[in-house]
Tab-separated table of C-alpha atoms in Angstrom:
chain	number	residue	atom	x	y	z
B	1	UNK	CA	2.858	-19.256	49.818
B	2	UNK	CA	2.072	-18.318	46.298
B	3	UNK	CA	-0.443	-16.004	45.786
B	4	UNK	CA	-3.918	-17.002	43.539
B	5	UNK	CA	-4.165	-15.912	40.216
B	6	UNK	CA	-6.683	-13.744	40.844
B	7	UNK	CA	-4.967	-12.019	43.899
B	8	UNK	CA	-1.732	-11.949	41.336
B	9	UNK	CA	-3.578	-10.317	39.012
B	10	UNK	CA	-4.368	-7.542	41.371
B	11	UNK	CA	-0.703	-7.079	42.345
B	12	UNK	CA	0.073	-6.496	38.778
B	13	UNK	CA	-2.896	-3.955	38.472
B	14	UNK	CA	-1.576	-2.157	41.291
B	15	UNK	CA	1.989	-1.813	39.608
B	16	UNK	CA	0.430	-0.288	36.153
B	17	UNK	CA	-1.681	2.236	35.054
B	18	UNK	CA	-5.232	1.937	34.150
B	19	UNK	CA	-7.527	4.346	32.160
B	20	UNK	CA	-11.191	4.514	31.515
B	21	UNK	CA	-13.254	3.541	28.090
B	22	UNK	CA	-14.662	6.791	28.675
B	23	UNK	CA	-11.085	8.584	28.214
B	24	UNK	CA	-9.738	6.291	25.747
B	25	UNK	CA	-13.012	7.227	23.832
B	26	UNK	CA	-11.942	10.852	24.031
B	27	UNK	CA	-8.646	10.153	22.832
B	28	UNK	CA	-9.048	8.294	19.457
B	29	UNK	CA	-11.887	11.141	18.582
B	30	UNK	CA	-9.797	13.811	20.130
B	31	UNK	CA	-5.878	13.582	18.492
B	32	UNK	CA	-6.535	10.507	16.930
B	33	UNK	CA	-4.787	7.182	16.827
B	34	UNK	CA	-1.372	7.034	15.631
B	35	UNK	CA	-1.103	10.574	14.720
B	36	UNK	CA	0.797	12.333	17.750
B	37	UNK	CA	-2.201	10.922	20.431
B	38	UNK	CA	-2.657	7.531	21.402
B	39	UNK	CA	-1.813	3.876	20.002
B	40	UNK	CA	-4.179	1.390	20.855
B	41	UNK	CA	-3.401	-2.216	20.812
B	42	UNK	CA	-5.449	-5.240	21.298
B	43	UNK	CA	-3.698	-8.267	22.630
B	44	UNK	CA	-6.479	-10.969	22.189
B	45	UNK	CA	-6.178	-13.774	20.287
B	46	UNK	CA	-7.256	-13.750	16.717
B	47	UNK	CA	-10.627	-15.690	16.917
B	48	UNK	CA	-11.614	-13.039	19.413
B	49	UNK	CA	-10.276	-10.008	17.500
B	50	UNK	CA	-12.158	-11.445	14.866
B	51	UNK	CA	-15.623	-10.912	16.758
B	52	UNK	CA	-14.902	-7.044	16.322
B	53	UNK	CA	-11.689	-4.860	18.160
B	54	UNK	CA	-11.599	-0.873	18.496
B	55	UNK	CA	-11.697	0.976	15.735
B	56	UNK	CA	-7.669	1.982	14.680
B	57	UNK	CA	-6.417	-0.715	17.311
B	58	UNK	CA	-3.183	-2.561	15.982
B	59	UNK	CA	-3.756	-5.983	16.758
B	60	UNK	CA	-0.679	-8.114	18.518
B	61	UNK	CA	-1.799	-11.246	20.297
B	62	UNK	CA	0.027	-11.398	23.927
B	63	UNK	CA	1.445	-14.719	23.213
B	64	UNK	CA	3.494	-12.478	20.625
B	65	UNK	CA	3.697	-9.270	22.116
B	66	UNK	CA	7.470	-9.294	22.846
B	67	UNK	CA	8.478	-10.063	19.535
B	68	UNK	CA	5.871	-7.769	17.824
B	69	UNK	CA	5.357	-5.106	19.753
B	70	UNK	CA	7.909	-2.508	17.992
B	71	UNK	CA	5.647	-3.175	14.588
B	72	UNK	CA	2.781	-1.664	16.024
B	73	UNK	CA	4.260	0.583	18.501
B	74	UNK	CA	7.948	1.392	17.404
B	75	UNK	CA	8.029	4.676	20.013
B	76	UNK	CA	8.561	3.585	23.457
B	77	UNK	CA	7.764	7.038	24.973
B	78	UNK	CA	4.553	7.175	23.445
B	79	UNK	CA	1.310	6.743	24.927
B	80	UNK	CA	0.163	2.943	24.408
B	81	UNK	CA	-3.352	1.752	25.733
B	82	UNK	CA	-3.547	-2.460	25.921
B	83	UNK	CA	-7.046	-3.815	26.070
B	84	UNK	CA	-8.642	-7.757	26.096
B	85	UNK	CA	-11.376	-8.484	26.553
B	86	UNK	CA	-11.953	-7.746	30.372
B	87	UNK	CA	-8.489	-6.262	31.269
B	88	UNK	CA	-6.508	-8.810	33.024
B	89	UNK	CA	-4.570	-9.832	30.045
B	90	UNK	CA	-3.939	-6.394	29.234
B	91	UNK	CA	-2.976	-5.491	33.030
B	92	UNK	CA	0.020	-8.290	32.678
B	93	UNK	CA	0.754	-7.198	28.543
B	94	UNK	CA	1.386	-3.472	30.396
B	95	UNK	CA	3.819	-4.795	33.120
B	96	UNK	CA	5.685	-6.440	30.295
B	97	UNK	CA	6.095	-3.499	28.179
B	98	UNK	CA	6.845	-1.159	31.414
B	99	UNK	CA	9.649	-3.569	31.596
B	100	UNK	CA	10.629	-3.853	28.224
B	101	UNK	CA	10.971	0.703	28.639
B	102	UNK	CA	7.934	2.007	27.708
B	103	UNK	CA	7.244	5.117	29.658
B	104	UNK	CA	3.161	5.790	28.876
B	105	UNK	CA	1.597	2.132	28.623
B	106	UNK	CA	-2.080	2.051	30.358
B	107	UNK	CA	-4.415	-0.679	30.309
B	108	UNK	CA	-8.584	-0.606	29.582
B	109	UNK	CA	-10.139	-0.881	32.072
B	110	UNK	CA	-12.996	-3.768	31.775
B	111	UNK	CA	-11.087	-4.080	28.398
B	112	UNK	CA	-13.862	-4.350	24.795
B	113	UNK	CA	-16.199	-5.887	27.265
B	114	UNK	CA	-16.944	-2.554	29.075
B	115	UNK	CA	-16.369	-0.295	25.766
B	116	UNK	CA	-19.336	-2.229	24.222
B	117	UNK	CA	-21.696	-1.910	27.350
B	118	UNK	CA	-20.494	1.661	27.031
B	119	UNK	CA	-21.723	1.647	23.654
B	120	UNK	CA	-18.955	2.785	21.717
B	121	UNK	CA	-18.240	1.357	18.243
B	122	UNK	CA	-16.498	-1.511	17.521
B	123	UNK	CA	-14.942	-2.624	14.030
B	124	UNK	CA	-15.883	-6.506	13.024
B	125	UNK	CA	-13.454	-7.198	10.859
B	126	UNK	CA	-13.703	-8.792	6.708
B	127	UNK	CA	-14.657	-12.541	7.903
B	128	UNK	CA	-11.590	-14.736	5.933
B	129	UNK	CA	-13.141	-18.346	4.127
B	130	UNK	CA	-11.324	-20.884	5.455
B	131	UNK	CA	-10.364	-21.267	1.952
B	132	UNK	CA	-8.735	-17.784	2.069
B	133	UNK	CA	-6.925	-18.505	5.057
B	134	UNK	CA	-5.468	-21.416	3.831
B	135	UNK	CA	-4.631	-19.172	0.576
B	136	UNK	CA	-2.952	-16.186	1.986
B	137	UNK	CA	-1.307	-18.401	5.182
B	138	UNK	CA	1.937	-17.274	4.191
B	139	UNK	CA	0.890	-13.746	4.211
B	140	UNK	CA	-0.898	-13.932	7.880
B	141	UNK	CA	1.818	-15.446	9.526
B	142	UNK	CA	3.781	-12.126	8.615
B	143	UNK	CA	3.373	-9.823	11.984
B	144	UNK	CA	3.558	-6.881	9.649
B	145	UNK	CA	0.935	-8.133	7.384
B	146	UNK	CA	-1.106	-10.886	9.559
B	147	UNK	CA	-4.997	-10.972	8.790
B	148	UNK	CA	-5.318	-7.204	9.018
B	149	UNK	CA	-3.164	-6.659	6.641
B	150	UNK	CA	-4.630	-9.209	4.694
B	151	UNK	CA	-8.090	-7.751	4.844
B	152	UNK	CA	-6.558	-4.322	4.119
B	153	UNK	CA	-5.456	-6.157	0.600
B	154	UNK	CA	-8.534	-7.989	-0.029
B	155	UNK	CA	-10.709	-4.658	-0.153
B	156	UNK	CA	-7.765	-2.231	-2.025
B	157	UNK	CA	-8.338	-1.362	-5.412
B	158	UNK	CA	-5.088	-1.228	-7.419
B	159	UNK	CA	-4.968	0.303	-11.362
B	160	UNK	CA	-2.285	-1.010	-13.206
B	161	UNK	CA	-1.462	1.247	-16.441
B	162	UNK	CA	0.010	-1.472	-18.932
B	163	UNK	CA	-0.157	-4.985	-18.974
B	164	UNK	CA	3.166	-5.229	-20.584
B	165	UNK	CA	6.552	-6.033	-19.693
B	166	UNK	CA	6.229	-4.439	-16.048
B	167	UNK	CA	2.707	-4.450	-15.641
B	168	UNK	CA	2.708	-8.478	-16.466
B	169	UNK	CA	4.670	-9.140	-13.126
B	170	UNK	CA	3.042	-6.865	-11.152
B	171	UNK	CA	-0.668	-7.759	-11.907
B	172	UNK	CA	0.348	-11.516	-11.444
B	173	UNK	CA	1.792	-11.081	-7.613
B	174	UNK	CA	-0.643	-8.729	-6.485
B	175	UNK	CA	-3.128	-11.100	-7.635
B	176	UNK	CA	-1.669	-14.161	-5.874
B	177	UNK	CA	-1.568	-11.259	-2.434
B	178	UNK	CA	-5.292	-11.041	-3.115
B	179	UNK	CA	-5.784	-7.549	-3.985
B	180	UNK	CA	-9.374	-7.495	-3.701
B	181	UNK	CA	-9.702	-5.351	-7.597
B	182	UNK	CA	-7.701	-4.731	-10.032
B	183	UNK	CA	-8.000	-2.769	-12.959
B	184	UNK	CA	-6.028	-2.725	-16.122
B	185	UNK	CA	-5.665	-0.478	-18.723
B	186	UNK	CA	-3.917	-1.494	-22.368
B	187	UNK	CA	-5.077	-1.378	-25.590
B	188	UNK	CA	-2.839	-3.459	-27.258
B	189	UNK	CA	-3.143	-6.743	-28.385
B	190	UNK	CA	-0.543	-9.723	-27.739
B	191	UNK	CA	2.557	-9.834	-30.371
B	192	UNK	CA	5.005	-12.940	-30.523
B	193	UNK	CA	7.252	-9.630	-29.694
B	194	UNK	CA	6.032	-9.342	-26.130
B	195	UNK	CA	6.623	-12.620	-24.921
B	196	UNK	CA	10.097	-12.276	-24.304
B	197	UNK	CA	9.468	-10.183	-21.362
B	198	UNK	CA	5.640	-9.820	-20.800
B	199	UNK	CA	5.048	-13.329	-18.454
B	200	UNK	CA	1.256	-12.707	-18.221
B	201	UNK	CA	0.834	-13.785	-21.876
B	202	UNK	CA	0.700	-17.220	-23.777
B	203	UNK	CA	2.074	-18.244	-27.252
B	204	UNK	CA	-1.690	-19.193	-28.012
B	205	UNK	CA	-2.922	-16.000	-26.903
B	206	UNK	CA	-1.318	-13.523	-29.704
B	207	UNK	CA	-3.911	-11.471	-31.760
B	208	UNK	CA	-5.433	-11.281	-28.123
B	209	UNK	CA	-6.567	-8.177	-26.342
B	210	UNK	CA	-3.980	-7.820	-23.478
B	211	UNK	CA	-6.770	-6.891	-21.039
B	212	UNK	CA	-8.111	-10.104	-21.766
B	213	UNK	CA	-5.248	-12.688	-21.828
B	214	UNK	CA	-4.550	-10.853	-18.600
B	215	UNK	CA	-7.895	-11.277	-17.149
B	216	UNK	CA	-7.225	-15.047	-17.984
B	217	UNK	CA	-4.016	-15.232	-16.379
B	218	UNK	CA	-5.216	-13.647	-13.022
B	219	UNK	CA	-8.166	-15.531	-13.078
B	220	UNK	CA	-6.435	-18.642	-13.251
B	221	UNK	CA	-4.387	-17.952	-10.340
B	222	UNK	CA	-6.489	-16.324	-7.664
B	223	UNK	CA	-10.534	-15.933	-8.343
B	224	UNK	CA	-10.889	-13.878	-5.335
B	225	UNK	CA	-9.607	-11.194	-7.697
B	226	UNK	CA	-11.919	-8.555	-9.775
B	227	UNK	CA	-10.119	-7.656	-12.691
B	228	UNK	CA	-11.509	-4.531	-13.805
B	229	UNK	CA	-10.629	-4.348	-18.263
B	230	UNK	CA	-9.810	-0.931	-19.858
B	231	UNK	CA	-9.282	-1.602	-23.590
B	232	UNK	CA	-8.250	1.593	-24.069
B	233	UNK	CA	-5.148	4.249	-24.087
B	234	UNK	CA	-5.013	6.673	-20.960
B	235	UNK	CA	-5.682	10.290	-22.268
B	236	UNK	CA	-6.936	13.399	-21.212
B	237	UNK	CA	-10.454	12.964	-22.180
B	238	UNK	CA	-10.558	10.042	-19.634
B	239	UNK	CA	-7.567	9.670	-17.172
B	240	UNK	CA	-10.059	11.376	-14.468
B	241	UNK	CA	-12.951	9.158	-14.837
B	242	UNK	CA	-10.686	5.700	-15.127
B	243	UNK	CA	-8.369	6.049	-12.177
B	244	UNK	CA	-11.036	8.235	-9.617
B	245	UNK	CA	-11.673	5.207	-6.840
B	246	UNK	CA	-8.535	3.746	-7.130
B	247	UNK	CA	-5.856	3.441	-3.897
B	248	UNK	CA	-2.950	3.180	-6.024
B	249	UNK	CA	-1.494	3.492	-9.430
B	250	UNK	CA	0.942	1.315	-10.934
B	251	UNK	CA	2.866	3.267	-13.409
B	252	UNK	CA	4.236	1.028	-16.996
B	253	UNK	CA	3.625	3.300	-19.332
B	254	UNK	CA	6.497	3.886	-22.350
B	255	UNK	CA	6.251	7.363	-23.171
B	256	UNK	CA	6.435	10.968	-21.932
B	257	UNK	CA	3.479	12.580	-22.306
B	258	UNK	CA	1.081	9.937	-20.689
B	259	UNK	CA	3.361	9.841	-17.342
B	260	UNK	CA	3.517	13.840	-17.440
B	261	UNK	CA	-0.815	13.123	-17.835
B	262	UNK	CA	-0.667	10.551	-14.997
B	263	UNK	CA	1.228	12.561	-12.412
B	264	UNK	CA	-0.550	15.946	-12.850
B	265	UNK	CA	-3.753	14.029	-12.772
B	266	UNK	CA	-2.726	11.770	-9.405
B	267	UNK	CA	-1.597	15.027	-7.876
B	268	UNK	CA	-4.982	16.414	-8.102
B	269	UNK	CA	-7.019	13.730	-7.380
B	270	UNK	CA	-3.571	12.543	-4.063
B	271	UNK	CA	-3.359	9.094	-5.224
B	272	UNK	CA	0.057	7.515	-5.047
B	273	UNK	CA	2.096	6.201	-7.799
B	274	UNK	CA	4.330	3.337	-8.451
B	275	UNK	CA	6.483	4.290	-11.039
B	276	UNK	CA	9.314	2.198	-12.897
B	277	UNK	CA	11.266	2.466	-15.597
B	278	UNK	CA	13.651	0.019	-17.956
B	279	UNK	CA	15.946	0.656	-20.842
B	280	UNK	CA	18.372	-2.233	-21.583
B	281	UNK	CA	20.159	-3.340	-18.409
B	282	UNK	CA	18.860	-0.467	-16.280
B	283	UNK	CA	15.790	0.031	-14.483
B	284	UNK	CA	14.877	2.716	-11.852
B	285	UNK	CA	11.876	2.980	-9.150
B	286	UNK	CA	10.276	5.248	-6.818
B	287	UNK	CA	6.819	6.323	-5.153
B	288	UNK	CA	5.372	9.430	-6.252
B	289	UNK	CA	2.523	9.835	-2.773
B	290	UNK	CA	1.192	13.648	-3.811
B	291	UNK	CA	2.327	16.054	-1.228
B	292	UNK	CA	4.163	13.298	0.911
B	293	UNK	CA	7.141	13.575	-1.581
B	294	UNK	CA	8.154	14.417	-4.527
B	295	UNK	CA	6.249	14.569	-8.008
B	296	UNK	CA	7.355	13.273	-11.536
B	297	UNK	CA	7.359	16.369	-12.037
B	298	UNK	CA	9.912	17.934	-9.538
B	299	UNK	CA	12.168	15.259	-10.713
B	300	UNK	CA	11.590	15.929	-14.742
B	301	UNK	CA	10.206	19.225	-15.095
B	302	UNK	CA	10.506	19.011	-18.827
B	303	UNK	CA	11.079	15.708	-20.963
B	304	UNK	CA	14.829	14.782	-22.030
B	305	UNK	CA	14.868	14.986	-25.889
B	306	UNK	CA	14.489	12.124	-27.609
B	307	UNK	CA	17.958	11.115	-28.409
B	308	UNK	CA	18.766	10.701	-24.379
B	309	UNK	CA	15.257	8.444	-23.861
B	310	UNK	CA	15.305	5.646	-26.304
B	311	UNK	CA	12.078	3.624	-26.002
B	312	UNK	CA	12.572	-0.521	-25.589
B	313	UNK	CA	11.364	-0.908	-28.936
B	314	UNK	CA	14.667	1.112	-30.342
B	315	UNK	CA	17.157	0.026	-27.803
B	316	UNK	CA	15.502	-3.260	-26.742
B	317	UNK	CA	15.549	-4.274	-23.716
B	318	UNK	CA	16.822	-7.791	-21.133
B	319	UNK	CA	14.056	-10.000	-20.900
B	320	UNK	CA	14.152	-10.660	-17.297
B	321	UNK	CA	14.504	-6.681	-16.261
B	322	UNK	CA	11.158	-5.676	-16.303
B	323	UNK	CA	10.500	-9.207	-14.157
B	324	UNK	CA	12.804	-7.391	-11.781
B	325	UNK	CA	11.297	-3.976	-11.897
B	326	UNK	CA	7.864	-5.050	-11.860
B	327	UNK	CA	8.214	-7.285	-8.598
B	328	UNK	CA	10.074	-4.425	-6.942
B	329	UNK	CA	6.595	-2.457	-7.844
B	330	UNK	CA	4.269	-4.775	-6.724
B	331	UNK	CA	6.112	-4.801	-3.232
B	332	UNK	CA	5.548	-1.357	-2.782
B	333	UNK	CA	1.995	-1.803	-3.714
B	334	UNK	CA	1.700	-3.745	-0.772
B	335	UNK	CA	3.713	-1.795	1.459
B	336	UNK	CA	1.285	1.299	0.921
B	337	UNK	CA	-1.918	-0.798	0.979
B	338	UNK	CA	-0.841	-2.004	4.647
B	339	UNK	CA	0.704	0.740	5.911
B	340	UNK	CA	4.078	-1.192	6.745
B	341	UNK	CA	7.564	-0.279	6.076
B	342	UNK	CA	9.145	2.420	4.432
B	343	UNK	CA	7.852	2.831	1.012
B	344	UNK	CA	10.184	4.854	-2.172
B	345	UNK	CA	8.945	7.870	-1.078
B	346	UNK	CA	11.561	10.438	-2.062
B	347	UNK	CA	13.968	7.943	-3.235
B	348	UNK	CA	14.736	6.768	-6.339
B	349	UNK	CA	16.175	3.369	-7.112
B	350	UNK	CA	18.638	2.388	-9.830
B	351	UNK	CA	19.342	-0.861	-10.671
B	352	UNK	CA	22.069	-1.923	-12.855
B	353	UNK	CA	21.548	-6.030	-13.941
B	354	UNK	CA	25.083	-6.240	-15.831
B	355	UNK	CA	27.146	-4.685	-12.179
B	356	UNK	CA	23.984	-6.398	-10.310
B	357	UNK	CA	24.103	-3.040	-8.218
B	358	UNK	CA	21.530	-0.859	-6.595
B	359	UNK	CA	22.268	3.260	-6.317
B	360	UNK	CA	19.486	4.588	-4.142
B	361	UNK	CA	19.098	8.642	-4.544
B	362	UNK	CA	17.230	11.051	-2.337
B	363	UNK	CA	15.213	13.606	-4.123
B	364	UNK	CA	13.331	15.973	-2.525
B	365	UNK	CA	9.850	18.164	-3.350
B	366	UNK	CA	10.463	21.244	-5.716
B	367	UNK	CA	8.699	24.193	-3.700
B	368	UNK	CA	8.786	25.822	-7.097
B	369	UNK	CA	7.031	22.537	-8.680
B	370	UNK	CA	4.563	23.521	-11.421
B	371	UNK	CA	2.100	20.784	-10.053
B	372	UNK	CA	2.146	19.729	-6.617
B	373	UNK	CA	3.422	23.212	-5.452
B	374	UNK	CA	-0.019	24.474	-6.324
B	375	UNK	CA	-3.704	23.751	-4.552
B	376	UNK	CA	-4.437	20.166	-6.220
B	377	UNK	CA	-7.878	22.503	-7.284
B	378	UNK	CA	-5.913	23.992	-9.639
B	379	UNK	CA	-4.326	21.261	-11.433
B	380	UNK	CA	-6.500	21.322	-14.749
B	381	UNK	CA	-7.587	24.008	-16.868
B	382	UNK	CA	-11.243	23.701	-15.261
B	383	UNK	CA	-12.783	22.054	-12.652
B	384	UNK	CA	-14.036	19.224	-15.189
B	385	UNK	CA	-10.493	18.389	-14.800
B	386	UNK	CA	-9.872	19.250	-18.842
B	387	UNK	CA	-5.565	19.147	-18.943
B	388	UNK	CA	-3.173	21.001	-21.104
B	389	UNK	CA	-1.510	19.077	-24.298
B	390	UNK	CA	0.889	16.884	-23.426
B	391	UNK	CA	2.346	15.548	-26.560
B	392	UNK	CA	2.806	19.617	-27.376
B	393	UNK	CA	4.331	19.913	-24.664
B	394	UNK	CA	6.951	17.327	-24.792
B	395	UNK	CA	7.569	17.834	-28.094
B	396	UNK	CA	8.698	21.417	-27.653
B	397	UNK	CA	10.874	19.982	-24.860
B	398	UNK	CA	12.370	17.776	-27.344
């Protein structure tokens, strides 16, 4: 005779480990989740998650827990700790993974149920419109991404520097993703010049402030988004007051001495960087994340003269590169802002349109760095934040 579910249930429980709220409690305030301690995953379905889950949990619905399981927990001799919401789906989620070869999977006992009588906190989740569902769809069906993920985009603040030929494709897909606000700083206006390359911009638009024809643009095609305008040009008397909130920086600036300004700045204040480059046919990439990797600095101490870094206005430059380049930054946008993947950190990317080839190199921090090798304290002249002159400096480097 079969047994009943309930009486199978308690078969299962007696084949896998349990653990208290109490303990799991301990854990996530005691090593902390994900970082060498405990990964906790909650394997209800998403109407239920979206009532409130533990704080940290990574959230993989059981019906998809053999397929998605590695996202959230790619270690299979780590500790895992399954919870639902009374913990009989997680007691059959832990046989599963005990037979997939996990070696430390647990499940909560009385799963969120008991952790709330308990009196423990519990995270309720951004509520997603239906309209916003229906929106970002494509997005949530993504296990890496899914409506965490989502959320995670809907309440980032990104600060793209340029809305030129790489900031134009960049602002217009991490729009569309639903970055929640997004600032922009340019104080150019639109020139029949830019239109070549810079997609964010209309024929009727020239004479234009870019921030605004941007704004426009953005507007049109997602108003979930807060663009946030700076008509202005990035200097030392204001880099630390514009980009101070902001979770990442998209880099499109075309000269030396405001990247040298943007890096030392970033490094003090540990926000990452998306940084790209184009010149012709040839475009390069990476992620400057202060003390993760590398600086701009430990890869360009000084500035090459100025016969070996052409701007696009000398040399010109292929219409559809900076399309290229600027997509390839707005993906790693993303990829930081959810946490999934492995972003450009210490690697740079080459791309070469002509050969259609990508050279990926691996650089590596410069212990001897003059920025990030230092206390990010330090990193200014006072603790106003007042920097050195840049332009000085990379002229005498030229």
């Amino acid at each position: 005779m079969s047994p009943s579910g309930a009486e199978f249930i308690r078969q299962i429980k007696s084949q896998i480990a349990e653990v208290d709220p109490a303990d799991v409690h301990a854990a996530l305030n005691g090593a902390g989740n994900g970082s060498g301690g405990v990964t906790v995953v909650d394997v209800r379905e998403s109407d239920e998650i979206a009532q409130g889950h533990l704080p940290g949990a990574k959230l993989v619905p059981r019906g998809f827990l053999e397929s998605r399981i590695e996202t959230a927990a790619p270690d299979r001799s780590g500790h895992v700790v399954l919870y639902c919401a009374s913990g009989n789906r997680s007691a059959l989620a832990a046989k599963t993974l005990a037979d997939l070869g996990y070696e430390h999977v647990e499940s909560m006992t009385g799963g969120i149920t008991l952790w709330k009588d308990r009196g423990y906190k519990v995270e309720v989740p951004r509520k997603i419109t239906a309209e916003q569902r229906e929106r970002y769809s494509r997005h949530m069906l993504v296990p890496e991404i899914g409506a965490e993920g989502q959320n995670k985009l809907l309440d980032s603040k990104v600060l793209l520097l340029g809305a030129g030929g790489l900031g134009s494709p960049a602002a217009l897909y991490l729009a569309a993703a639903g970055v929640g606000t997004i600032g922009i700083v340019d104080d150019d206006v639109v020139d029949l010049s830019n239109l070549q390359r810079q997609v964010i911009h209309t024929t009727d638009r020239i004479g234009t402030p870019k921030v605004d024809s941007a704004e426009i643009t953005m507007n049109a095609l997602n108003p979930d988004v807060n663009v946030v305008k700076y008509e202005t040009r990035i200097d030392a008397s204001n880099i630390m007051e514009i980009i101070e909130g902001y979770d990442v920086i998209v880099d499109g600036v075309d000269n030396f001495p405001t990247r040298y300004l943007l890096n030392d700045a970033t490094v003090r204040l540990k926000i990452p960087v998306v940084s790209a480059s184009i010149l012709g046919f040839d475009g390069q990439l990476s992620v400057f994340a202060p003390y993760e990797g590398p600086c701009y600095r430990c890869l360009y101490p000084v500035p090459p003269p100025a016969e070996l870094a052409p701007s696009c206005g000398a040399n010109g430059v292929l219409g559809v590169l900076p399309g290229t380049m600027g997509l390839l930054q707005a993906t790693e946008v993303v990829k930081l802002i959810v946490g999934v993947g492995e972003p450009l950190i210490g690697r740079l990317l080459l791309y070469e349109a002509l050969g259609a080839t990508f050279t990926e190199l691996k650089v590596r921090r410069d212990p001897e760095c003059a920025i990030c090798s230092r206390d990010p304290s330090e990193i200014a002249d006072d603790e106003m934040g007042v920097f050195p002159d840049y332009e000085a400096f990379c002229a005498a480097a030229g």
